[in-house]
Amino acid sequence: MLDLILRNAALPDGRRGIDIGVRDGRIVAVEPTLKAEAGRSIDARGNLVTPPFVDSHFHLDATLSVGLPRRNRSGTLLEGIQLWGELKPLLTQEAIAKRALDYCDWAIGRGLLAIRSHVDICDPRLLAVDALLQVKKQVAPFIDLQLVAFPQDGVYRSPGAMELLKEALKRGVDVVGGIPHFERTMEEGRASVIALCEIAAAQGLMVDMHCDETDDPMSRHVETLAAETIRLGLQGRVAGSHLTSMHSMDNYYVSKLIPLMAEADLGVIANPFANIVLQGRHDTYPKRRGMTRVPELMAAGLTVAFGHDSVMDPWYGLGSGDMLDVAHMAVHVGQMTGLDAMASCFQAVTANAARLMQLDGYGLAPGCRADMVLLDAADPVEAIRLRAARLKVIRAGEVIAETPAPRTALTAGGSPRQLSYRKEPG
Ligand code: FE2
């Protein structure tokens, strides 16, 4: 006797008519025509069932703070950082936790059940660290929250930041962060990458740095990050977030850099919303897009994921926690409109992001955790096209959120009918 069976599901790998059996919070069977009884049965009606969405780059300490203490007038990255600096002294632990928990509710509704959030440690009170450690515990039944110790103002540039970062790790923050391009000089940026990777190696931790988030083709901290990863034996445990300078780099240099990154098994996290609105701001025309070289990095075998980065905060006033929105933007910014390329953008907000975060038991195979999302779409490309409704969000075999399929009642022409915007087969 099983706890739950999802019948007649389509899977992201293209299999159709699949039944998924669940017992004790785990998937126990994935096969056509599963012969078993279950306490609850859900008919997927041929719709797509995916493992949950995963956001590998977010800022939960800043989310939903838009307008506090004022709006970002220029819309630039630097005014965003300045604005966040104005807000920091006014923050309270309770207010940070409240906004983060509100966002986590949105995330659950969107089937986003794993988030890697950076947490700013450049605050002697470490308020955001304590707030998000508390949030992590509170949301654990529903969301896998991984925290990155992020020195927003520079680990060398901001007095005391290195000690604060170490203290944040001591309190339970999971991953070592960094921001080498924001240090005062290229030399200090390079030194910060080396020092932070050494901390991670000594403590057995993962690394995820905001790295080269600039249009400067000479900002090349990603090279140091890859080289340090290899030197310290951290392969598969280090990610570079943003890497937007790669958009502007010399092609010959990149032909040497990408194999080095592949040798380091470096994770790559692009943030298409942030990149398309924040990069190229000093350009007149043509204006660069700024997103890193996603198709080329994927072709070289690197694990590439997409993050939302910001939702309604000093850097980005829009968003609602929808990783299909993120994938949709990436398809366009990266000109990834080929069929396989679109499908790979779905992977970048699900399986690739889970791999980067080293999520345990993620996937749709027997033995995996029974965390799943049933979408109002036939396949990953349709899911991206429609930013499809999450009909059911399932955590450990329990339905934790439901959204009805949106349908338009059309009365034009006198014969009432329903529109789903889904193309009939054939
Ligand atoms: Fe970020």
PDB file of N, CA, C and O and ligand atoms in Angstrom, residues 57 59 210 242 309, ligand 1:
ATOM      1  N   HIS A  57      20.532  31.266  -6.709  1.00  0.00           N
ATOM      2  CA  HIS A  57      21.121  32.576  -6.382  1.00  0.00           C
ATOM      3  C   HIS A  57      20.023  33.565  -6.009  1.00  0.00           C
ATOM      4  O   HIS A  57      19.291  34.067  -6.871  1.00  0.00           O
ATOM      5  N   HIS A  59      18.690  36.660  -2.752  1.00  0.00           N
ATOM      6  CA  HIS A  59      19.010  37.489  -1.578  1.00  0.00           C
ATOM      7  C   HIS A  59      17.763  37.611  -0.719  1.00  0.00           C
ATOM      8  O   HIS A  59      16.971  38.542  -0.887  1.00  0.00           O
ATOM      9  N   HIS A 210      29.851  36.068  -5.847  1.00  0.00           N
ATOM     10  CA  HIS A 210      29.534  37.050  -6.865  1.00  0.00           C
ATOM     11  C   HIS A 210      30.876  37.341  -7.536  1.00  0.00           C
ATOM     12  O   HIS A 210      31.811  37.813  -6.864  1.00  0.00           O
ATOM     13  N   HIS A 242      27.080  35.178 -11.599  1.00  0.00           N
ATOM     14  CA  HIS A 242      27.054  36.309 -12.541  1.00  0.00           C
ATOM     15  C   HIS A 242      28.062  36.144 -13.684  1.00  0.00           C
ATOM     16  O   HIS A 242      27.677  35.918 -14.822  1.00  0.00           O
ATOM     17  N   ASP A 309      17.985  36.025  -8.205  1.00  0.00           N
ATOM     18  CA  ASP A 309      18.815  37.070  -7.610  1.00  0.00           C
ATOM     19  C   ASP A 309      17.993  37.994  -6.706  1.00  0.00           C
ATOM     20  O   ASP A 309      18.245  38.092  -5.519  1.00  0.00           O
TER      21      ASP A 309
HETATM   22 FE   FE2 B   1      23.363  38.449  -6.119  1.00  0.00          FE
END
